[in-house]
Every structure is written in structure tokens, then in C-alpha cells.
């Protein structure tokens, strides 16, 4: 047997295993698919019920996160928690969550770049100076009087 035929047989075994469990190998080596217990995966009706339950719970958490966006609360954190719940069962949610994690990691690495940090510090300083100057102009013209009580 050659190495090429060994690779084919290994790929065939992986494909057969994936078709049984529903797992799909992602390009980055991430294993995608259902994380339901094996006894749930073996029974089609039970697995479908499991997926519906996971979808409903994840949907409720995502909706709660969307409601928290304009209201007090950790909206984005709750939305990502709902996506993580969905990712336990649905490949599309796993791919979205993986993409989001990659983008957040890239943004964090860019933020640690000394040139970017220097630029951010300069922009923050300029913004604070502008706000300070505007505050001083306001106090110079109106004193410590609230805008709705100014009578001129």
C-alpha cells in the first residue's frame, strides 16, 4: 500500500465518521457539528427535538441581549452567549462565532501595536484638550449656570 492510498483510506474513515455524527471538518481544523450526547444523536426524533430546544433557548438569550442594547445591561455579551448556545448544535453559529473570535483577536493585536497605541493616545489627548477648551469658553461666557436657566 502506498502513502497516497493510506491518506485516501484515512479520509474515507473520517468522512464515514462525520456522516454518522454530523461533524464536518472546518478549514482551520475546527470540528463542526452537533455536540449533543450520543444517545440523543442516535435517535432522529430526539435529536430534532434537542435542536429545537437549543434553538429556542439560544433565541431567547439573543432576544434578551438585543433588548439590553438600548437598556442597561451587557447586551453584546448576552448576544454572544446566545450565539454560543446555538453553536453547540448548529454549524452556521459555530462558523459565525469562530469568525467573531478571530476578528476580536486581530483587533486586540492591532491595539497592542505601539504605533496604534501612540495614535490613540494622541487622539484622546487632542479630544480632551478640545473638550477642556469648550468647557472653559462656556464657563467664561455663562459661569456655573445651567443652559436652561440662562436669561439674556
GROMACS .gro file of N, CA and C in nm:
model
  456
    1UNK      N    1   0.083  -0.117   0.000
    1UNK     CA    2   0.000   0.000   0.000
    1UNK      C    3   0.088   0.124   0.000
    2UNK      N    4   0.050   0.220  -0.080
    2UNK     CA    5   0.129   0.343  -0.085
    2UNK      C    6   0.076   0.443   0.017
    3UNK      N    7   0.152   0.549   0.036
    3UNK     CA    8   0.112   0.654   0.130
    3UNK      C    9  -0.014   0.724   0.082
    4UNK      N   10  -0.028   0.735  -0.052
    4UNK     CA   11  -0.145   0.802  -0.108
    4UNK      C   12  -0.272   0.723  -0.078
    5UNK      N   13  -0.267   0.590  -0.089
    5UNK     CA   14  -0.386   0.510  -0.060
    5UNK      C   15  -0.417   0.512   0.089
    6UNK      N   16  -0.312   0.521   0.175
    6UNK     CA   17  -0.335   0.534   0.318
    6UNK      C   18  -0.409   0.664   0.350
    7UNK      N   19  -0.368   0.773   0.281
    7UNK     CA   20  -0.435   0.901   0.302
    7UNK      C   21  -0.581   0.892   0.260
    8UNK      N   22  -0.606   0.825   0.146
    8UNK     CA   23  -0.744   0.812   0.098
    8UNK      C   24  -0.828   0.731   0.196
    9UNK      N   25  -0.771   0.621   0.247
    9UNK     CA   26  -0.848   0.538   0.340
    9UNK      C   27  -0.874   0.613   0.471
   10UNK      N   28  -0.776   0.691   0.515
   10UNK     CA   29  -0.796   0.773   0.635
   10UNK      C   30  -0.902   0.879   0.614
   11UNK      N   31  -0.901   0.940   0.495
   11UNK     CA   32  -1.002   1.041   0.463
   11UNK      C   33  -1.139   0.977   0.453
   12UNK      N   34  -1.146   0.855   0.398
   12UNK     CA   35  -1.274   0.785   0.387
   12UNK      C   36  -1.328   0.750   0.525
   13UNK      N   37  -1.239   0.709   0.615
   13UNK     CA   38  -1.283   0.676   0.751
   13UNK      C   39  -1.334   0.801   0.822
   14UNK      N   40  -1.264   0.913   0.802
   14UNK     CA   41  -1.307   1.039   0.861
   14UNK      C   42  -1.441   1.082   0.805
   15UNK      N   43  -1.459   1.065   0.673
   15UNK     CA   44  -1.585   1.102   0.610
   15UNK      C   45  -1.698   1.013   0.661
   16UNK      N   46  -1.670   0.884   0.678
   16UNK     CA   47  -1.773   0.793   0.729
   16UNK      C   48  -1.810   0.830   0.872
   17UNK      N   49  -1.710   0.862   0.954
   17UNK     CA   50  -1.736   0.902   1.091
   17UNK      C   51  -1.814   1.033   1.095
   18UNK      N   52  -1.782   1.126   1.007
   18UNK     CA   53  -1.850   1.254   1.002
   18UNK      C   54  -1.994   1.238   0.959
   19UNK      N   55  -2.020   1.146   0.866
   19UNK     CA   56  -2.158   1.129   0.821
   19UNK      C   57  -2.245   1.068   0.931
   20UNK      N   58  -2.185   0.989   1.019
   20UNK     CA   59  -2.261   0.930   1.128
   20UNK      C   60  -2.291   1.034   1.235
   21UNK      N   61  -2.191   1.113   1.274
   21UNK     CA   62  -2.209   1.208   1.383
   21UNK      C   63  -2.257   1.344   1.336
   22UNK      N   64  -2.247   1.372   1.206
   22UNK     CA   65  -2.289   1.502   1.156
   22UNK      C   66  -2.179   1.607   1.167
   23UNK      N   67  -2.059   1.565   1.209
   23UNK     CA   68  -1.949   1.660   1.222
   23UNK      C   69  -1.886   1.686   1.087
   24UNK      N   70  -1.840   1.809   1.069
   24UNK     CA   71  -1.774   1.850   0.946
   24UNK      C   72  -1.643   1.914   0.986
   25UNK      N   73  -1.536   1.880   0.915
   25UNK     CA   74  -1.406   1.939   0.946
   25UNK      C   75  -1.397   2.075   0.877
   26UNK      N   76  -1.370   2.179   0.955
   26UNK     CA   77  -1.357   2.314   0.903
   26UNK      C   78  -1.216   2.333   0.850
   27UNK      N   79  -1.195   2.433   0.763
   27UNK     CA   80  -1.061   2.456   0.709
   27UNK      C   81  -0.956   2.481   0.815
   28UNK      N   82  -0.991   2.545   0.925
   28UNK     CA   83  -0.892   2.578   1.028
   28UNK      C   84  -0.869   2.462   1.124
   29UNK      N   85  -0.924   2.346   1.094
   29UNK     CA   86  -0.907   2.232   1.182
   29UNK      C   87  -1.011   2.230   1.293
   30UNK      N   88  -1.106   2.321   1.289
   30UNK     CA   89  -1.212   2.329   1.387
   30UNK      C   90  -1.316   2.221   1.355
   31UNK      N   91  -1.353   2.139   1.453
   31UNK     CA   92  -1.453   2.035   1.430
   31UNK      C   93  -1.590   2.097   1.449
   32UNK      N   94  -1.671   2.089   1.345
   32UNK     CA   95  -1.804   2.148   1.348
   32UNK      C   96  -1.909   2.040   1.359
   33UNK      N   97  -2.023   2.074   1.412
   33UNK     CA   98  -2.134   1.982   1.418
   33UNK      C   99  -2.196   1.979   1.556
   34UNK      N  100  -2.290   1.889   1.572
   34UNK     CA  101  -2.367   1.878   1.694
   34UNK      C  102  -2.281   1.830   1.810
   35UNK      N  103  -2.303   1.890   1.926
   35UNK     CA  104  -2.235   1.845   2.047
   35UNK      C  105  -2.334   1.777   2.142
   36UNK      N  106  -2.443   1.730   2.086
   36UNK     CA  107  -2.544   1.659   2.165
   36UNK      C  108  -2.485   1.526   2.212
   37UNK      N  109  -2.535   1.475   2.324
   37UNK     CA  110  -2.488   1.342   2.369
   37UNK      C  111  -2.517   1.237   2.263
   38UNK      N  112  -2.439   1.132   2.264
   38UNK     CA  113  -2.451   1.027   2.161
   38UNK      C  114  -2.588   0.961   2.161
   39UNK      N  115  -2.647   0.939   2.280
   39UNK     CA  116  -2.778   0.873   2.281
   39UNK      C  117  -2.884   0.963   2.218
   40UNK      N  118  -2.865   1.093   2.220
   40UNK     CA  119  -2.958   1.185   2.154
   40UNK      C  120  -2.935   1.181   2.003
   41UNK      N  121  -2.809   1.178   1.961
   41UNK     CA  122  -2.777   1.176   1.818
   41UNK      C  123  -2.828   1.050   1.749
   42UNK      N  124  -2.834   0.938   1.823
   42UNK     CA  125  -2.874   0.812   1.763
   42UNK      C  126  -3.022   0.806   1.726
   43UNK      N  127  -3.104   0.882   1.794
   43UNK     CA  128  -3.248   0.882   1.767
   43UNK      C  129  -3.285   1.010   1.696
   44UNK      N  130  -3.332   0.999   1.573
   44UNK     CA  131  -3.359   1.116   1.488
   44UNK      C  132  -3.462   1.210   1.550
   45UNK      N  133  -3.571   1.157   1.602
   45UNK     CA  134  -3.676   1.242   1.661
   45UNK      C  135  -3.623   1.314   1.785
   46UNK      N  136  -3.549   1.243   1.869
   46UNK     CA  137  -3.492   1.303   1.989
   46UNK      C  138  -3.391   1.411   1.952
   47UNK      N  139  -3.311   1.385   1.849
   47UNK     CA  140  -3.211   1.483   1.808
   47UNK      C  141  -3.279   1.608   1.752
   48UNK      N  142  -3.384   1.591   1.675
   48UNK     CA  143  -3.457   1.705   1.621
   48UNK      C  144  -3.520   1.786   1.735
   49UNK      N  145  -3.576   1.717   1.834
   49UNK     CA  146  -3.632   1.785   1.950
   49UNK      C  147  -3.524   1.861   2.026
   50UNK      N  148  -3.407   1.799   2.038
   50UNK     CA  149  -3.292   1.863   2.103
   50UNK      C  150  -3.254   1.991   2.030
   51UNK      N  151  -3.248   1.986   1.896
   51UNK     CA  152  -3.212   2.102   1.817
   51UNK      C  153  -3.316   2.213   1.832
   52UNK      N  154  -3.442   2.178   1.833
   52UNK     CA  155  -3.548   2.278   1.853
   52UNK      C  156  -3.533   2.344   1.989
   53UNK      N  157  -3.507   2.264   2.092
   53UNK     CA  158  -3.488   2.319   2.227
   53UNK      C  159  -3.368   2.413   2.234
   54UNK      N  160  -3.257   2.372   2.174
   54UNK     CA  161  -3.137   2.457   2.173
   54UNK      C  162  -3.165   2.586   2.097
   55UNK      N  163  -3.238   2.575   1.985
   55UNK     CA  164  -3.269   2.695   1.908
   55UNK      C  165  -3.356   2.791   1.990
   56UNK      N  166  -3.456   2.740   2.058
   56UNK     CA  167  -3.546   2.826   2.135
   56UNK      C  168  -3.472   2.893   2.250
   57UNK      N  169  -3.391   2.818   2.323
   57UNK     CA  170  -3.315   2.876   2.434
   57UNK      C  171  -3.216   2.982   2.381
   58UNK      N  172  -3.143   2.949   2.275
   58UNK     CA  173  -3.050   3.045   2.216
   58UNK      C  174  -3.120   3.169   2.165
   59UNK      N  175  -3.237   3.151   2.104
   59UNK     CA  176  -3.315   3.263   2.052
   59UNK      C  177  -3.360   3.354   2.166
   60UNK      N  178  -3.405   3.295   2.276
   60UNK     CA  179  -3.449   3.375   2.391
   60UNK      C  180  -3.332   3.457   2.447
   61UNK      N  181  -3.214   3.397   2.454
   61UNK     CA  182  -3.097   3.468   2.506
   61UNK      C  183  -3.056   3.581   2.410
   62UNK      N  184  -3.057   3.555   2.279
   62UNK     CA  185  -3.022   3.658   2.181
   62UNK      C  186  -3.123   3.773   2.187
   63UNK      N  187  -3.251   3.741   2.197
   63UNK     CA  188  -3.353   3.847   2.206
   63UNK      C  189  -3.333   3.930   2.332
   64UNK      N  190  -3.302   3.865   2.444
   64UNK     CA  191  -3.274   3.938   2.568
   64UNK      C  192  -3.153   4.030   2.549
   65UNK      N  193  -3.052   3.985   2.477
   65UNK     CA  194  -2.935   4.069   2.450
   65UNK      C  195  -2.969   4.188   2.363
   66UNK      N  196  -3.053   4.165   2.262
   66UNK     CA  197  -3.094   4.276   2.174
   66UNK      C  198  -3.174   4.379   2.254
   67UNK      N  199  -3.259   4.332   2.344
   67UNK     CA  200  -3.335   4.424   2.429
   67UNK      C  201  -3.242   4.503   2.520
   68UNK      N  202  -3.133   4.441   2.565
   68UNK     CA  203  -3.038   4.508   2.653
   68UNK      C  204  -2.950   4.610   2.581
   69UNK      N  205  -2.947   4.609   2.448
   69UNK     CA  206  -2.862   4.705   2.378
   69UNK      C  207  -2.899   4.849   2.413
   70UNK      N  208  -3.028   4.891   2.400
   70UNK     CA  209  -3.060   5.028   2.438
   70UNK      C  210  -3.084   5.045   2.588
   71UNK      N  211  -3.110   4.936   2.658
   71UNK     CA  212  -3.138   4.942   2.801
   71UNK      C  213  -3.011   4.907   2.879
   72UNK      N  214  -3.011   4.933   3.009
   72UNK     CA  215  -2.893   4.895   3.089
   72UNK      C  216  -2.874   4.744   3.090
   73UNK      N  217  -2.755   4.703   3.071
   73UNK     CA  218  -2.724   4.561   3.073
   73UNK      C  219  -2.617   4.527   2.970
   74UNK      N  220  -2.554   4.413   2.986
   74UNK     CA  221  -2.447   4.372   2.895
   74UNK      C  222  -2.501   4.312   2.765
   75UNK      N  223  -2.558   4.394   2.679
   75UNK     CA  224  -2.626   4.347   2.559
   75UNK      C  225  -2.542   4.260   2.469
   76UNK      N  226  -2.426   4.309   2.428
   76UNK     CA  227  -2.342   4.232   2.335
   76UNK      C  228  -2.294   4.103   2.398
   77UNK      N  229  -2.263   4.107   2.526
   77UNK     CA  230  -2.217   3.986   2.594
   77UNK      C  231  -2.327   3.879   2.594
   78UNK      N  232  -2.450   3.921   2.617
   78UNK     CA  233  -2.563   3.827   2.617
   78UNK      C  234  -2.589   3.774   2.476
   79UNK      N  235  -2.577   3.861   2.375
   79UNK     CA  236  -2.595   3.816   2.237
   79UNK      C  237  -2.491   3.709   2.202
   80UNK      N  238  -2.366   3.732   2.240
   80UNK     CA  239  -2.263   3.632   2.211
   80UNK      C  240  -2.285   3.504   2.292
   81UNK      N  241  -2.343   3.515   2.411
   81UNK     CA  242  -2.376   3.396   2.488
   81UNK      C  243  -2.484   3.315   2.416
   82UNK      N  244  -2.583   3.384   2.359
   82UNK     CA  245  -2.685   3.315   2.281
   82UNK      C  246  -2.626   3.248   2.158
   83UNK      N  247  -2.531   3.316   2.093
   83UNK     CA  248  -2.464   3.255   1.978
   83UNK      C  249  -2.385   3.131   2.021
   84UNK      N  250  -2.325   3.137   2.140
   84UNK     CA  251  -2.251   3.020   2.190
   84UNK      C  252  -2.346   2.904   2.218
   85UNK      N  253  -2.465   2.935   2.267
   85UNK     CA  254  -2.565   2.829   2.288
   85UNK      C  255  -2.602   2.767   2.154
   86UNK      N  256  -2.628   2.850   2.053
   86UNK     CA  257  -2.659   2.798   1.920
   86UNK      C  258  -2.542   2.717   1.864
   87UNK      N  259  -2.419   2.762   1.893
   87UNK     CA  260  -2.301   2.695   1.838
   87UNK      C  261  -2.282   2.554   1.892
   88UNK      N  262  -2.350   2.520   2.001
   88UNK     CA  263  -2.340   2.382   2.049
   88UNK      C  264  -2.412   2.285   1.957
   89UNK      N  265  -2.498   2.337   1.868
   89UNK     CA  266  -2.577   2.248   1.784
   89UNK      C  267  -2.573   2.281   1.635
   90UNK      N  268  -2.549   2.406   1.597
   90UNK     CA  269  -2.562   2.447   1.458
   90UNK      C  270  -2.428   2.491   1.401
   91UNK      N  271  -2.394   2.440   1.284
   91UNK     CA  272  -2.267   2.469   1.219
   91UNK      C  273  -2.256   2.617   1.183
   92UNK      N  274  -2.363   2.677   1.132
   92UNK     CA  275  -2.358   2.818   1.093
   92UNK      C  276  -2.322   2.906   1.213
   93UNK      N  277  -2.374   2.875   1.331
   93UNK     CA  278  -2.342   2.954   1.450
   93UNK      C  279  -2.197   2.931   1.493
   94UNK      N  280  -2.147   2.809   1.475
   94UNK     CA  281  -2.008   2.780   1.507
   94UNK      C  282  -1.915   2.862   1.417
   95UNK      N  283  -1.951   2.870   1.288
   95UNK     CA  284  -1.869   2.946   1.194
   95UNK      C  285  -1.872   3.096   1.226
   96UNK      N  286  -1.990   3.149   1.259
   96UNK     CA  287  -2.002   3.291   1.295
   96UNK      C  288  -1.923   3.319   1.422
   97UNK      N  289  -1.934   3.232   1.522
   97UNK     CA  290  -1.862   3.252   1.647
   97UNK      C  291  -1.710   3.244   1.626
   98UNK      N  292  -1.667   3.150   1.542
   98UNK     CA  293  -1.524   3.137   1.512
   98UNK      C  294  -1.473   3.262   1.440
   99UNK      N  295  -1.550   3.313   1.343
   99UNK     CA  296  -1.513   3.434   1.270
   99UNK      C  297  -1.504   3.552   1.366
  100UNK      N  298  -1.601   3.564   1.458
  100UNK     CA  299  -1.602   3.674   1.554
  100UNK      C  300  -1.481   3.667   1.646
  101UNK      N  301  -1.449   3.549   1.696
  101UNK     CA  302  -1.332   3.533   1.783
  101UNK      C  303  -1.204   3.573   1.710
  102UNK      N  304  -1.194   3.533   1.581
  102UNK     CA  305  -1.075   3.566   1.503
  102UNK      C  306  -1.063   3.718   1.485
  103UNK      N  307  -1.174   3.785   1.454
  103UNK     CA  308  -1.172   3.930   1.434
  103UNK      C  309  -1.139   4.004   1.563
  104UNK      N  310  -1.193   3.958   1.676
  104UNK     CA  311  -1.163   4.022   1.805
  104UNK      C  312  -1.015   4.005   1.840
  105UNK      N  313  -0.961   3.887   1.813
  105UNK     CA  314  -0.819   3.863   1.839
  105UNK      C  315  -0.732   3.953   1.752
  106UNK      N  316  -0.769   3.966   1.624
  106UNK     CA  317  -0.693   4.055   1.534
  106UNK      C  318  -0.700   4.200   1.582
  107UNK      N  319  -0.817   4.245   1.624
  107UNK     CA  320  -0.832   4.383   1.673
  107UNK      C  321  -0.749   4.405   1.799
  108UNK      N  322  -0.745   4.305   1.887
  108UNK     CA  323  -0.665   4.318   2.009
  108UNK      C  324  -0.516   4.326   1.975
  109UNK      N  325  -0.472   4.247   1.877
  109UNK     CA  326  -0.331   4.253   1.837
  109UNK      C  327  -0.297   4.388   1.775
  110UNK      N  328  -0.390   4.443   1.693
  110UNK     CA  329  -0.366   4.575   1.634
  110UNK      C  330  -0.361   4.682   1.742
  111UNK      N  331  -0.445   4.670   1.845
  111UNK     CA  332  -0.448   4.769   1.951
  111UNK      C  333  -0.319   4.768   2.032
  112UNK      N  334  -0.250   4.656   2.035
  112UNK     CA  335  -0.124   4.647   2.109
  112UNK      C  336  -0.005   4.698   2.029
  113UNK      N  337  -0.024   4.727   1.902
  113UNK     CA  338   0.082   4.780   1.818
  113UNK      C  339   0.123   4.917   1.872
  114UNK      N  340   0.254   4.942   1.894
  114UNK     CA  341   0.298   5.070   1.953
  114UNK      C  342   0.254   5.192   1.871
  115UNK      N  343   0.256   5.182   1.738
  115UNK     CA  344   0.214   5.296   1.657
  115UNK      C  345   0.066   5.326   1.676
  116UNK      N  346  -0.016   5.222   1.684
  116UNK     CA  347  -0.159   5.241   1.703
  116UNK      C  348  -0.186   5.296   1.843
  117UNK      N  349  -0.116   5.246   1.942
  117UNK     CA  350  -0.134   5.297   2.079
  117UNK      C  351  -0.094   5.444   2.087
  118UNK      N  352   0.017   5.480   2.022
  118UNK     CA  353   0.061   5.619   2.022
  118UNK      C  354  -0.044   5.708   1.955
  119UNK      N  355  -0.098   5.663   1.842
  119UNK     CA  356  -0.201   5.738   1.772
  119UNK      C  357  -0.325   5.755   1.860
  120UNK      N  358  -0.366   5.647   1.927
  120UNK     CA  359  -0.484   5.654   2.013
  120UNK      C  360  -0.464   5.749   2.130
  121UNK      N  361  -0.344   5.748   2.187
  121UNK     CA  362  -0.314   5.840   2.298
  121UNK      C  363  -0.317   5.984   2.250
  122UNK      N  364  -0.261   6.009   2.132
  122UNK     CA  365  -0.260   6.144   2.076
  122UNK      C  366  -0.403   6.191   2.048
  123UNK      N  367  -0.484   6.106   1.986
  123UNK     CA  368  -0.623   6.142   1.957
  123UNK      C  369  -0.703   6.166   2.085
  124UNK      N  370  -0.682   6.084   2.186
  124UNK     CA  371  -0.751   6.103   2.313
  124UNK      C  372  -0.710   6.234   2.378
  125UNK      N  373  -0.581   6.265   2.374
  125UNK     CA  374  -0.532   6.391   2.432
  125UNK      C  375  -0.590   6.510   2.359
  126UNK      N  376  -0.591   6.507   2.226
  126UNK     CA  377  -0.647   6.617   2.148
  126UNK      C  378  -0.796   6.632   2.179
  127UNK      N  379  -0.868   6.522   2.189
  127UNK     CA  380  -1.011   6.528   2.223
  127UNK      C  381  -1.034   6.588   2.360
  128UNK      N  382  -0.953   6.550   2.458
  128UNK     CA  383  -0.968   6.606   2.592
  128UNK      C  384  -0.934   6.755   2.595
  129UNK      N  385  -0.834   6.798   2.519
  129UNK     CA  386  -0.800   6.940   2.512
  129UNK      C  387  -0.916   7.018   2.451
  130UNK      N  388  -0.976   6.966   2.344
  130UNK     CA  389  -1.090   7.033   2.280
  130UNK      C  390  -1.207   7.044   2.378
  131UNK      N  391  -1.238   6.936   2.448
  131UNK     CA  392  -1.347   6.940   2.546
  131UNK      C  393  -1.314   7.038   2.657
  132UNK      N  394  -1.190   7.041   2.703
  132UNK     CA  395  -1.149   7.137   2.807
  132UNK      C  396  -1.163   7.281   2.761
  133UNK      N  397  -1.121   7.310   2.637
  133UNK     CA  398  -1.132   7.446   2.583
  133UNK      C  399  -1.279   7.485   2.571
  134UNK      N  400  -1.363   7.397   2.518
  134UNK     CA  401  -1.505   7.427   2.507
  134UNK      C  402  -1.568   7.449   2.645
  135UNK      N  403  -1.529   7.369   2.742
  135UNK     CA  404  -1.578   7.388   2.879
  135UNK      C  405  -1.535   7.522   2.936
  136UNK      N  406  -1.410   7.560   2.911
  136UNK     CA  407  -1.360   7.689   2.960
  136UNK      C  408  -1.433   7.805   2.893
  137UNK      N  409  -1.458   7.796   2.763
  137UNK     CA  410  -1.533   7.901   2.691
  137UNK      C  411  -1.674   7.912   2.748
  138UNK      N  412  -1.737   7.801   2.773
  138UNK     CA  413  -1.872   7.803   2.831
  138UNK      C  414  -1.871   7.872   2.968
  139UNK      N  415  -1.776   7.830   3.054
  139UNK     CA  416  -1.768   7.891   3.186
  139UNK      C  417  -1.734   8.040   3.178
  140UNK      N  418  -1.651   8.079   3.084
  140UNK     CA  419  -1.614   8.220   3.067
  140UNK      C  420  -1.737   8.304   3.030
  141UNK      N  421  -1.820   8.249   2.940
  141UNK     CA  422  -1.937   8.323   2.894
  141UNK      C  423  -2.055   8.318   2.990
  142UNK      N  424  -2.079   8.202   3.052
  142UNK     CA  425  -2.202   8.186   3.130
  142UNK      C  426  -2.179   8.157   3.277
  143UNK      N  427  -2.061   8.130   3.318
  143UNK     CA  428  -2.037   8.095   3.458
  143UNK      C  429  -2.089   7.954   3.486
  144UNK      N  430  -2.114   7.928   3.614
  144UNK     CA  431  -2.164   7.795   3.650
  144UNK      C  432  -2.317   7.802   3.653
  145UNK      N  433  -2.375   7.827   3.538
  145UNK     CA  434  -2.520   7.835   3.521
  145UNK      C  435  -2.560   7.731   3.419
  146UNK      N  436  -2.663   7.656   3.447
  146UNK     CA  437  -2.708   7.553   3.355
  146UNK      C  438  -2.771   7.619   3.231
  147UNK      N  439  -2.759   7.558   3.114
  147UNK     CA  440  -2.808   7.620   2.990
  147UNK      C  441  -2.957   7.652   2.992
  148UNK      N  442  -3.037   7.576   3.063
  148UNK     CA  443  -3.180   7.601   3.062
  148UNK      C  444  -3.220   7.713   3.158
  149UNK      N  445  -3.122   7.769   3.231
  149UNK     CA  446  -3.152   7.880   3.321
  149UNK      C  447  -3.084   8.009   3.277
  150UNK      N  448  -3.030   8.012   3.159
  150UNK     CA  449  -2.961   8.132   3.110
  150UNK      C  450  -3.067   8.231   3.063
  151UNK      N  451  -3.060   8.351   3.113
  151UNK     CA  452  -3.155   8.456   3.072
  151UNK      C  453  -3.075   8.571   3.017
  152UNK      N  454  -3.087   8.594   2.887
  152UNK     CA  455  -3.015   8.705   2.823
  152UNK      C  456  -3.107   8.777   2.731
   0.00000   0.00000   0.00000
